C-alpha cells in the first residue's frame, strides 16, 4: 500500500533524469523490510571475520568467537557457516574446535544445514568429527521442512508464536483471526487463494504426512480449520467442494500417517466402512479413498514382509486384511452411490446383500471384530519381533524386485540394516544396505537421514568398507 501511494504521489512530478515516475511495480520491487537485529548481528559477524580465509592461522579463533555467541550464530548465512566450519577443520582439530563447528551447524535451519554439509563434504565431516556428532547432524537433517504450511499461515497472518500450544492463540481467537482475514479479501483474492491451495495440495499433503510419520507436529488441525473456513466463505460451488475435500484429505493424511508411524496397521481397517457410509459426504468419501490409495504400496510392502518372515498365523491374517482392503479399494468409484458401492463390496467379500442399512451396520461390526482379532499380529512390534536374522538379505531383494523397498516402514529398514551388519559383513550384505539407503533417499531424503542417525554412524563405518564405502560416501554427498 505504501509503495502504491508513493507511485501515485509522484505520478504528476516533472520527469528529470531517473525520476521516480519511471519506476513501476513490474520493474522495481518495494524495498525489503529491514531487520535491525539481523543487520546488527551481520555487522558484528563481518567485523570479526574481516577478510576471512579458512587457511589463515587466526581462522579458528574467529570461528570460535562467533560460535560462542548465540545471537551471532542465529543470523549466520549458509555461506558464512560453511567458511567458518572449514576454518575450524583446517589443520589439527581439537575438542573446542569440534564443539564450535557443531554449534555453527546445529543453529542452522534444515535447508541451510543441508547446503552447508554438502558444501563441506561428508568425507571432511567424517575425518574431523566423532560418531556422536555425525549422528546429531543426521538427526538435524532428518527434520522435514514445513514450507507449504508456513505459506498458508503467512497468508492468513498467523505466526509460529500464534500456534504455540501454551502461549499461542486460543482456538476461538484463532478462528476469529482467520475469519477476519477472509472477510478482508475480495472475491478475486479469495479465488486466487483457493487456486493456490489446490495447486500446492500435493506438496502440502506430503509435508503433513512426512511430519506426522517422523513424529513431529504437522499442525494439521489448524490447517484443516483454515481450509474449512475458506470453504464456508466462497460462493463458488466447485471451489467449495474442492476445499471441503482438501480439509478431509488433511485430516485423513494426518490420521493414517500416524497409524503407519506407530505400525498400527489393523486400525486402517476402521477407515474402510466410511467409504460406504450413506451419511458421509461425497467429498469426505473421495478424500479418504485418495489418502488410502496413496499409501497402498506401503501396505504391499508390509504384505511382502509378512510373506517372507511371518508366522503361518500372521500370513493368514495378512491375507484377510489385504482381501478386505482390496474389496473396498477396487470397488470404489466417486460417483457411485454409497448403497450401490456397499452392495458391490459385500458381493466381493462373499456376502449376500440384503437390507442396506442393516448390512452396513453389520459390516461395521464385522470390521471392528477383525481389527480386534488381528491387532496383536499386524503391528510393527510383532513384525520386528519375527526372525530376520537369516532372511534379511532375501527380504531386501524381494522388496527391491517388487519396487517396494522404499515403502517399507522406517523401523523395519533400520532393523534390516542392523541385522545385515550383525557378524561378518560381506559384499552382498553391504550392497543390500546400500539398496535400502539408496531407495529411501530417492523417495524421501529426510527419512534417509533419519535411518542413518538411527543405525548410527559408527556402526555403518565399522561394517562398510572398500568399494561399498566409496558408494556410501557418494550417496551421502549426492
Short mmCIF file of C-alpha atoms in Angstrom, two decimals:
data_model
loop_
_atom_site.label_atom_id
_atom_site.label_comp_id
_atom_site.label_asym_id
_atom_site.label_seq_id
_atom_site.Cartn_x
_atom_site.Cartn_y
_atom_site.Cartn_z
CA UNK A 1 0.00 0.00 0.00
CA UNK A 2 2.86 2.38 0.88
CA UNK A 3 4.51 1.61 -2.47
CA UNK A 4 1.32 2.27 -4.42
CA UNK A 5 0.85 5.55 -2.53
CA UNK A 6 4.41 6.54 -3.41
CA UNK A 7 3.78 5.86 -7.09
CA UNK A 8 0.54 7.85 -7.08
CA UNK A 9 2.10 10.83 -5.27
CA UNK A 10 4.94 11.03 -7.76
CA UNK A 11 2.86 10.40 -10.88
CA UNK A 12 2.45 14.12 -11.60
CA UNK A 13 6.03 15.17 -10.95
CA UNK A 14 8.15 16.55 -13.77
CA UNK A 15 10.35 13.93 -15.41
CA UNK A 16 14.00 14.70 -14.81
CA UNK A 17 16.77 12.17 -15.32
CA UNK A 18 15.92 8.95 -13.49
CA UNK A 19 12.77 10.19 -11.79
CA UNK A 20 10.56 8.04 -9.62
CA UNK A 21 7.92 8.20 -12.36
CA UNK A 22 9.89 5.66 -14.39
CA UNK A 23 9.53 3.06 -11.63
CA UNK A 24 6.65 0.61 -11.73
CA UNK A 25 5.79 -2.47 -9.64
CA UNK A 26 6.90 -4.56 -12.61
CA UNK A 27 10.46 -3.23 -12.81
CA UNK A 28 11.13 -2.09 -9.26
CA UNK A 29 10.03 -4.11 -6.26
CA UNK A 30 9.23 -2.43 -2.93
CA UNK A 31 12.21 -2.21 -0.60
CA UNK A 32 12.50 -5.20 1.73
CA UNK A 33 11.59 -4.70 5.36
CA UNK A 34 14.67 -4.13 7.47
CA UNK A 35 15.54 -6.39 10.40
CA UNK A 36 17.60 -4.37 12.90
CA UNK A 37 18.67 -7.46 14.87
CA UNK A 38 19.89 -9.24 11.74
CA UNK A 39 21.67 -6.14 10.45
CA UNK A 40 23.41 -5.60 13.80
CA UNK A 41 24.44 -9.27 14.00
CA UNK A 42 25.74 -9.29 10.43
CA UNK A 43 27.75 -6.12 11.06
CA UNK A 44 29.35 -7.78 14.07
CA UNK A 45 29.99 -11.03 12.17
CA UNK A 46 31.68 -9.21 9.29
CA UNK A 47 33.75 -7.20 11.75
CA UNK A 48 35.01 -10.40 13.41
CA UNK A 49 35.54 -12.33 10.18
CA UNK A 50 37.19 -9.47 8.28
CA UNK A 51 38.93 -10.78 5.18
CA UNK A 52 38.28 -14.37 6.28
CA UNK A 53 40.44 -17.17 4.90
CA UNK A 54 39.86 -20.71 6.31
CA UNK A 55 43.60 -21.43 5.92
CA UNK A 56 44.76 -18.43 7.94
CA UNK A 57 46.19 -19.08 11.39
CA UNK A 58 43.53 -16.93 13.13
CA UNK A 59 40.57 -18.57 11.35
CA UNK A 60 39.93 -20.93 14.28
CA UNK A 61 39.92 -18.09 16.79
CA UNK A 62 37.45 -16.05 14.75
CA UNK A 63 35.13 -19.03 14.21
CA UNK A 64 35.16 -19.99 17.90
CA UNK A 65 34.37 -16.40 18.89
CA UNK A 66 31.30 -16.36 16.64
CA UNK A 67 30.26 -19.88 17.71
CA UNK A 68 30.30 -18.76 21.33
CA UNK A 69 27.70 -16.04 20.69
CA UNK A 70 24.18 -17.49 20.25
CA UNK A 71 22.84 -14.28 18.70
CA UNK A 72 25.56 -14.23 16.06
CA UNK A 73 25.06 -17.94 15.24
CA UNK A 74 21.38 -17.28 14.73
CA UNK A 75 21.99 -14.82 11.89
CA UNK A 76 24.87 -16.50 10.03
CA UNK A 77 24.33 -17.04 6.32
CA UNK A 78 24.86 -20.54 4.94
CA UNK A 79 27.97 -19.34 3.09
CA UNK A 80 29.44 -17.94 6.32
CA UNK A 81 28.67 -21.19 8.16
CA UNK A 82 30.48 -23.26 5.54
CA UNK A 83 33.55 -20.99 5.58
CA UNK A 84 33.73 -20.96 9.39
CA UNK A 85 33.46 -24.76 9.63
CA UNK A 86 36.20 -25.16 7.01
CA UNK A 87 38.38 -22.82 9.06
CA UNK A 88 37.82 -24.88 12.19
CA UNK A 89 38.72 -28.07 10.32
CA UNK A 90 41.94 -26.68 8.84
CA UNK A 91 44.94 -28.34 10.50
CA UNK A 92 44.59 -30.26 13.76
CA UNK A 93 41.04 -30.13 15.12
CA UNK A 94 40.77 -30.09 18.91
CA UNK A 95 37.73 -30.70 21.09
CA UNK A 96 36.99 -26.99 21.35
CA UNK A 97 37.05 -26.60 17.59
CA UNK A 98 34.76 -29.61 17.14
CA UNK A 99 32.32 -28.10 19.64
CA UNK A 100 32.41 -24.75 17.82
CA UNK A 101 31.77 -26.46 14.46
CA UNK A 102 28.80 -28.34 15.89
CA UNK A 103 27.36 -25.13 17.37
CA UNK A 104 27.59 -23.44 13.97
CA UNK A 105 25.93 -26.44 12.29
CA UNK A 106 23.18 -27.08 14.83
CA UNK A 107 21.98 -23.46 14.78
CA UNK A 108 21.26 -23.59 11.02
CA UNK A 109 17.77 -24.30 9.75
CA UNK A 110 17.27 -27.60 7.94
CA UNK A 111 17.73 -26.38 4.38
CA UNK A 112 20.79 -24.26 5.22
CA UNK A 113 22.29 -27.18 7.14
CA UNK A 114 21.93 -29.48 4.12
CA UNK A 115 23.62 -26.90 1.92
CA UNK A 116 26.50 -26.41 4.37
CA UNK A 117 27.03 -30.17 4.82
CA UNK A 118 27.12 -30.72 1.07
CA UNK A 119 29.50 -27.78 0.65
CA UNK A 120 31.89 -29.00 3.36
CA UNK A 121 31.53 -32.66 2.33
CA UNK A 122 30.85 -35.79 4.35
CA UNK A 123 34.44 -37.02 3.95
CA UNK A 124 35.66 -33.89 5.74
CA UNK A 125 32.99 -34.16 8.44
CA UNK A 126 33.79 -37.85 8.96
CA UNK A 127 37.51 -37.07 9.34
CA UNK A 128 37.04 -34.25 11.84
CA UNK A 129 34.02 -35.21 13.99
CA UNK A 130 33.21 -38.26 16.08
CA UNK A 131 30.29 -40.65 15.50
CA UNK A 132 28.08 -38.97 18.10
CA UNK A 133 28.42 -35.62 16.32
CA UNK A 134 27.70 -37.20 12.92
CA UNK A 135 24.56 -38.86 14.32
CA UNK A 136 23.38 -35.48 15.61
CA UNK A 137 23.93 -33.88 12.20
CA UNK A 138 21.87 -36.62 10.53
CA UNK A 139 19.09 -36.18 13.09
CA UNK A 140 19.04 -32.44 12.37
CA UNK A 141 18.95 -33.05 8.63
CA UNK A 142 16.05 -35.50 9.07
CA UNK A 143 13.74 -32.68 10.18
CA UNK A 144 11.13 -32.28 7.42
CA UNK A 145 10.68 -28.72 6.24
CA UNK A 146 7.29 -27.07 6.81
CA UNK A 147 7.45 -24.74 3.82
CA UNK A 148 3.94 -25.32 2.44
CA UNK A 149 2.09 -24.95 5.73
CA UNK A 150 4.16 -21.87 6.60
CA UNK A 151 2.98 -20.26 3.35
CA UNK A 152 -0.64 -20.90 4.29
CA UNK A 153 -0.20 -19.49 7.79
CA UNK A 154 1.69 -16.46 6.43
CA UNK A 155 -1.17 -15.67 4.04
CA UNK A 156 -3.56 -15.82 6.99
CA UNK A 157 -1.38 -13.57 9.14
CA UNK A 158 -0.64 -16.36 11.61
CA UNK A 159 2.84 -16.60 13.14
CA UNK A 160 4.63 -19.54 14.75
CA UNK A 161 4.08 -17.91 18.14
CA UNK A 162 0.32 -17.79 17.49
CA UNK A 163 0.30 -21.59 17.15
CA UNK A 164 2.24 -22.30 20.35
CA UNK A 165 0.16 -24.78 22.41
CA UNK A 166 0.97 -22.98 25.66
CA UNK A 167 1.25 -19.28 24.87
CA UNK A 168 -0.40 -19.04 21.46
CA UNK A 169 -3.92 -18.10 20.39
CA UNK A 170 -6.93 -19.73 21.97
CA UNK A 171 -8.88 -21.78 19.43
CA UNK A 172 -11.74 -19.27 19.28
CA UNK A 173 -9.30 -16.41 18.78
CA UNK A 174 -7.52 -18.36 16.04
CA UNK A 175 -10.83 -18.88 14.20
CA UNK A 176 -11.73 -15.21 14.65
CA UNK A 177 -8.37 -14.11 13.22
CA UNK A 178 -8.81 -16.32 10.16
CA UNK A 179 -12.38 -15.19 9.61
CA UNK A 180 -11.37 -11.53 9.77
CA UNK A 181 -8.62 -12.14 7.24
CA UNK A 182 -11.00 -13.90 4.86
CA UNK A 183 -13.59 -11.11 5.27
CA UNK A 184 -10.97 -8.59 4.14
CA UNK A 185 -10.36 -10.40 0.83
CA UNK A 186 -12.12 -9.54 -2.40
CA UNK A 187 -13.85 -12.28 -4.37
CA UNK A 188 -10.90 -12.36 -6.78
CA UNK A 189 -8.38 -12.61 -3.95
CA UNK A 190 -10.34 -15.41 -2.32
CA UNK A 191 -10.47 -17.30 -5.61
CA UNK A 192 -6.72 -16.83 -6.02
CA UNK A 193 -6.15 -18.21 -2.52
CA UNK A 194 -8.27 -21.27 -3.34
CA UNK A 195 -6.38 -21.74 -6.60
CA UNK A 196 -3.03 -21.60 -4.78
CA UNK A 197 -4.17 -24.20 -2.24
CA UNK A 198 -5.38 -26.53 -4.97
CA UNK A 199 -2.18 -26.03 -6.96
CA UNK A 200 0.03 -26.81 -3.96
CA UNK A 201 -2.21 -29.53 -2.48
CA UNK A 202 0.10 -32.43 -3.29
CA UNK A 203 3.11 -30.78 -1.65
CA UNK A 204 1.08 -29.70 1.38
CA UNK A 205 -0.31 -33.20 2.00
CA UNK A 206 3.15 -34.73 1.55
CA UNK A 207 4.52 -32.32 4.12
CA UNK A 208 1.81 -33.26 6.63
CA UNK A 209 2.43 -36.97 6.08
CA UNK A 210 6.21 -36.61 6.38
CA UNK A 211 5.97 -34.58 9.56
CA UNK A 212 3.48 -36.95 11.22
CA UNK A 213 5.48 -40.04 10.29
CA UNK A 214 8.67 -38.51 11.68
CA UNK A 215 6.93 -37.86 14.98
CA UNK A 216 6.67 -34.09 14.56
CA UNK A 217 3.66 -31.81 14.76
CA UNK A 218 2.22 -31.06 11.32
CA UNK A 219 -0.31 -28.51 12.67
CA UNK A 220 -2.86 -30.36 10.53
CA UNK A 221 -5.67 -29.41 12.94
CA UNK A 222 -5.12 -25.69 12.31
CA UNK A 223 -4.63 -26.17 8.58
CA UNK A 224 -7.85 -28.13 8.28
CA UNK A 225 -9.81 -25.40 10.06
CA UNK A 226 -8.41 -22.72 7.76
CA UNK A 227 -9.49 -24.70 4.70
CA UNK A 228 -12.95 -25.31 6.21
CA UNK A 229 -13.44 -21.58 6.79
CA UNK A 230 -12.33 -20.84 3.23
CA UNK A 231 -14.89 -23.39 2.00
CA UNK A 232 -17.61 -21.68 4.05
CA UNK A 233 -16.61 -18.26 2.68
CA UNK A 234 -16.68 -18.97 -1.04
CA UNK A 235 -19.90 -18.90 -3.02
CA UNK A 236 -18.44 -20.88 -5.90
CA UNK A 237 -19.88 -24.40 -5.74
CA UNK A 238 -16.89 -26.10 -7.37
CA UNK A 239 -14.40 -24.24 -5.19
CA UNK A 240 -16.44 -25.03 -2.09
CA UNK A 241 -16.38 -28.74 -2.95
CA UNK A 242 -12.62 -28.66 -3.62
CA UNK A 243 -11.92 -27.06 -0.25
CA UNK A 244 -14.21 -29.50 1.58
CA UNK A 245 -12.33 -32.40 0.05
CA UNK A 246 -8.95 -30.84 0.87
CA UNK A 247 -9.98 -30.35 4.50
CA UNK A 248 -10.79 -34.06 4.79
CA UNK A 249 -7.60 -35.04 2.96
CA UNK A 250 -5.61 -33.06 5.54
CA UNK A 251 -7.43 -34.90 8.32
CA UNK A 252 -7.01 -38.39 6.88
CA UNK A 253 -3.39 -37.78 5.86
CA UNK A 254 -2.62 -36.90 9.45
CA UNK A 255 -4.54 -39.85 10.94
CA UNK A 256 -3.34 -42.53 8.51
CA UNK A 257 0.26 -41.30 8.65
CA UNK A 258 0.13 -41.52 12.42
CA UNK A 259 -1.18 -45.11 12.21
CA UNK A 260 1.65 -46.02 9.85
CA UNK A 261 4.22 -44.36 12.11
CA UNK A 262 3.02 -46.42 15.06
CA UNK A 263 2.78 -49.56 12.94
CA UNK A 264 -0.88 -49.95 13.89
CA UNK A 265 -1.97 -51.42 10.56
CA UNK A 266 -5.12 -53.09 11.86
CA UNK A 267 -6.58 -49.68 12.68
CA UNK A 268 -6.52 -48.80 8.98
CA UNK A 269 -9.43 -51.20 8.50
CA UNK A 270 -11.58 -48.95 10.69
CA UNK A 271 -11.48 -46.30 7.96
CA UNK A 272 -12.96 -48.58 5.27
CA UNK A 273 -16.67 -48.53 6.25
CA UNK A 274 -16.67 -44.74 5.84
CA UNK A 275 -16.35 -45.31 2.08
CA UNK A 276 -19.76 -47.00 2.14
CA UNK A 277 -21.49 -44.78 4.70
CA UNK A 278 -24.59 -43.10 3.17
CA UNK A 279 -24.43 -40.40 5.86
CA UNK A 280 -20.96 -39.24 4.79
CA UNK A 281 -20.46 -36.54 2.14
CA UNK A 282 -19.03 -37.33 -1.26
CA UNK A 283 -16.07 -35.01 -0.54
CA UNK A 284 -15.14 -36.96 2.59
CA UNK A 285 -15.51 -40.35 0.91
CA UNK A 286 -13.31 -39.29 -2.03
CA UNK A 287 -10.75 -37.72 0.33
CA UNK A 288 -10.48 -40.94 2.33
CA UNK A 289 -10.17 -43.08 -0.79
CA UNK A 290 -7.44 -40.86 -2.26
CA UNK A 291 -5.49 -40.89 1.00
CA UNK A 292 -5.70 -44.68 1.36
CA UNK A 293 -4.76 -45.12 -2.30
CA UNK A 294 -1.58 -43.09 -1.83
CA UNK A 295 -0.47 -45.49 0.90
CA UNK A 296 -1.27 -48.70 -0.98
CA UNK A 297 2.38 -49.52 -1.72
CA UNK A 298 3.24 -49.25 1.98
CA UNK A 299 0.65 -51.91 2.70
CA UNK A 300 2.03 -54.02 -0.16
CA UNK A 301 5.45 -53.73 1.42
CA UNK A 302 4.05 -54.95 4.72
CA UNK A 303 2.38 -57.85 2.89
CA UNK A 304 5.73 -58.84 1.35
CA UNK A 305 7.50 -58.63 4.72
CA UNK A 306 4.91 -60.89 6.35
CA UNK A 307 5.04 -63.37 3.48
CA UNK A 308 8.83 -63.61 3.88
CA UNK A 309 9.27 -63.68 7.65
CA UNK A 310 5.80 -64.01 9.21
CA UNK A 311 4.33 -66.93 11.11
CA UNK A 312 1.55 -69.01 9.50
CA UNK A 313 -0.97 -67.17 11.66
CA UNK A 314 0.37 -63.77 10.61
CA UNK A 315 0.28 -64.77 6.96
CA UNK A 316 -3.36 -65.89 7.22
CA UNK A 317 -4.40 -62.69 8.95
CA UNK A 318 -2.44 -60.62 6.47
CA UNK A 319 -4.34 -62.28 3.65
CA UNK A 320 -7.68 -61.43 5.29
CA UNK A 321 -6.51 -57.87 5.83
CA UNK A 322 -5.50 -57.34 2.21
CA UNK A 323 -8.60 -59.08 0.81
CA UNK A 324 -10.81 -56.74 2.82
CA UNK A 325 -8.75 -53.69 1.89
CA UNK A 326 -8.77 -54.62 -1.82
CA UNK A 327 -12.52 -55.29 -1.81
CA UNK A 328 -13.15 -51.71 -0.76
CA UNK A 329 -10.43 -50.00 -2.80
CA UNK A 330 -11.06 -51.87 -6.07
CA UNK A 331 -14.83 -51.33 -5.93
CA UNK A 332 -14.84 -47.63 -5.07
CA UNK A 333 -15.95 -45.05 -7.62
CA UNK A 334 -16.56 -41.44 -6.64
CA UNK A 335 -19.90 -41.14 -8.47
CA UNK A 336 -21.33 -44.48 -7.35
CA UNK A 337 -23.89 -44.03 -4.53
CA UNK A 338 -22.75 -45.47 -1.16
CA UNK A 339 -25.60 -48.01 -1.18
CA UNK A 340 -24.57 -49.39 -4.59
CA UNK A 341 -20.92 -49.40 -3.57
CA UNK A 342 -21.78 -51.33 -0.41
CA UNK A 343 -23.59 -53.99 -2.44
CA UNK A 344 -20.51 -54.43 -4.61
CA UNK A 345 -18.23 -54.72 -1.57
CA UNK A 346 -20.48 -57.30 0.08
CA UNK A 347 -20.57 -59.37 -3.09
CA UNK A 348 -16.81 -59.22 -3.33
CA UNK A 349 -16.48 -60.33 0.27
CA UNK A 350 -18.78 -63.25 -0.45
CA UNK A 351 -21.77 -61.95 1.47
CA UNK A 352 -25.36 -61.81 0.22
CA UNK A 353 -26.74 -58.26 0.03
CA UNK A 354 -29.89 -57.70 1.99
CA UNK A 355 -31.24 -54.62 3.67
CA UNK A 356 -28.57 -51.95 3.01
CA UNK A 357 -28.81 -50.18 6.36
CA UNK A 358 -28.75 -53.43 8.28
CA UNK A 359 -25.88 -54.75 6.20
CA UNK A 360 -23.92 -51.53 6.71
CA UNK A 361 -24.18 -51.83 10.48
CA UNK A 362 -23.24 -55.49 10.27
CA UNK A 363 -20.26 -54.59 8.11
CA UNK A 364 -19.02 -52.09 10.68
CA UNK A 365 -19.42 -54.71 13.40
CA UNK A 366 -17.53 -57.27 11.33
CA UNK A 367 -14.70 -54.81 10.66
CA UNK A 368 -14.46 -54.00 14.38
CA UNK A 369 -14.20 -57.70 15.18
CA UNK A 370 -11.49 -58.20 12.54
CA UNK A 371 -9.50 -55.27 13.88
CA UNK A 372 -9.54 -56.75 17.38
CA UNK A 373 -8.52 -60.15 16.05
CA UNK A 374 -5.52 -59.03 14.01
CA UNK A 375 -4.41 -56.09 16.15
CA UNK A 376 -1.85 -58.16 18.03
CA UNK A 377 -0.42 -59.73 14.88
CA UNK A 378 -0.20 -56.97 12.30
CA UNK A 379 1.68 -54.34 14.25
CA UNK A 380 5.20 -53.10 13.75
CA UNK A 381 6.31 -54.50 17.10
CA UNK A 382 5.22 -58.00 16.10
CA UNK A 383 6.73 -57.67 12.64
CA UNK A 384 10.06 -56.60 14.12
CA UNK A 385 9.84 -59.46 16.57
CA UNK A 386 9.96 -62.01 13.76
CA UNK A 387 13.14 -63.85 12.87
CA UNK A 388 15.02 -61.62 10.44
CA UNK A 389 18.50 -62.96 11.14
CA UNK A 390 18.84 -65.32 8.20
CA UNK A 391 16.22 -63.71 5.97
CA UNK A 392 17.23 -60.04 5.90
CA UNK A 393 19.19 -60.22 2.65
CA UNK A 394 16.48 -62.23 0.85
CA UNK A 395 13.79 -59.86 2.13
CA UNK A 396 15.67 -56.81 0.82
CA UNK A 397 16.00 -58.48 -2.58
CA UNK A 398 12.31 -59.43 -2.64
CA UNK A 399 11.15 -55.92 -1.76
CA UNK A 400 13.58 -54.41 -4.27
CA UNK A 401 12.38 -56.66 -7.10
CA UNK A 402 8.77 -55.59 -6.44
CA UNK A 403 9.65 -51.90 -6.27
CA UNK A 404 8.55 -51.77 -2.62
CA UNK A 405 11.83 -51.41 -0.71
CA UNK A 406 11.40 -47.66 -0.32
CA UNK A 407 7.86 -48.20 1.02
CA UNK A 408 8.88 -50.45 3.92
CA UNK A 409 8.40 -48.85 7.37
CA UNK A 410 11.36 -46.83 8.62
CA UNK A 411 11.84 -49.02 11.68
CA UNK A 412 11.88 -52.14 9.51
CA UNK A 413 14.62 -50.62 7.34
CA UNK A 414 16.65 -49.79 10.44
CA UNK A 415 16.15 -53.32 11.75
CA UNK A 416 17.18 -54.84 8.42
CA UNK A 417 20.39 -52.77 8.25
CA UNK A 418 21.31 -53.77 11.80
CA UNK A 419 20.68 -57.43 11.00
CA UNK A 420 22.78 -57.16 7.85
CA UNK A 421 25.57 -55.58 9.93
CA UNK A 422 25.42 -58.32 12.56
CA UNK A 423 28.51 -60.52 12.40
CA UNK A 424 30.88 -60.61 9.45
CA UNK A 425 29.59 -58.29 6.71
CA UNK A 426 30.32 -59.49 3.19
CA UNK A 427 29.92 -57.54 -0.05
CA UNK A 428 26.39 -58.94 -0.53
CA UNK A 429 25.21 -57.63 2.84
CA UNK A 430 26.88 -54.26 2.22
CA UNK A 431 25.15 -53.99 -1.16
CA UNK A 432 21.81 -54.83 0.48
CA UNK A 433 22.38 -51.99 2.96
CA UNK A 434 23.17 -49.62 0.12
CA UNK A 435 19.99 -50.71 -1.69
CA UNK A 436 17.93 -49.76 1.37
CA UNK A 437 19.62 -46.38 1.72
CA UNK A 438 19.56 -45.57 -1.99
CA UNK A 439 15.87 -46.44 -2.47
CA UNK A 440 14.96 -44.50 0.66
CA UNK A 441 16.87 -41.38 -0.39
CA UNK A 442 15.23 -41.44 -3.82
CA UNK A 443 11.84 -41.44 -2.10
CA UNK A 444 12.41 -39.23 0.94
CA UNK A 445 15.69 -37.54 1.84
CA UNK A 446 14.50 -36.75 5.36
CA UNK A 447 13.81 -40.43 6.08
CA UNK A 448 17.24 -41.30 4.67
CA UNK A 449 18.98 -39.13 7.28
CA UNK A 450 16.63 -40.45 9.96
CA UNK A 451 17.76 -44.02 9.18
CA UNK A 452 21.46 -43.06 9.16
CA UNK A 453 21.06 -41.49 12.61
CA UNK A 454 19.02 -44.44 13.96
CA UNK A 455 21.53 -47.06 12.79
CA UNK A 456 24.47 -44.96 13.97
CA UNK A 457 27.44 -43.65 12.01
CA UNK A 458 29.99 -45.78 13.85
CA UNK A 459 28.07 -48.98 13.09
CA UNK A 460 27.98 -48.12 9.39
CA UNK A 461 31.63 -47.04 9.43
CA UNK A 462 32.76 -50.31 11.00
CA UNK A 463 30.77 -52.58 8.66
CA UNK A 464 31.03 -50.94 5.24
CA UNK A 465 34.39 -50.70 3.51
CA UNK A 466 36.17 -50.82 0.16
CA UNK A 467 34.14 -50.07 -2.94
CA UNK A 468 30.93 -50.16 -0.92
CA UNK A 469 32.26 -47.39 1.37
CA UNK A 470 33.03 -45.29 -1.71
CA UNK A 471 29.44 -45.88 -2.90
CA UNK A 472 28.16 -44.93 0.56
CA UNK A 473 30.11 -41.66 0.51
CA UNK A 474 28.78 -40.85 -2.97
CA UNK A 475 25.26 -41.48 -1.68
CA UNK A 476 25.80 -39.23 1.35
CA UNK A 477 27.14 -36.43 -0.86
CA UNK A 478 24.53 -36.71 -3.60
#
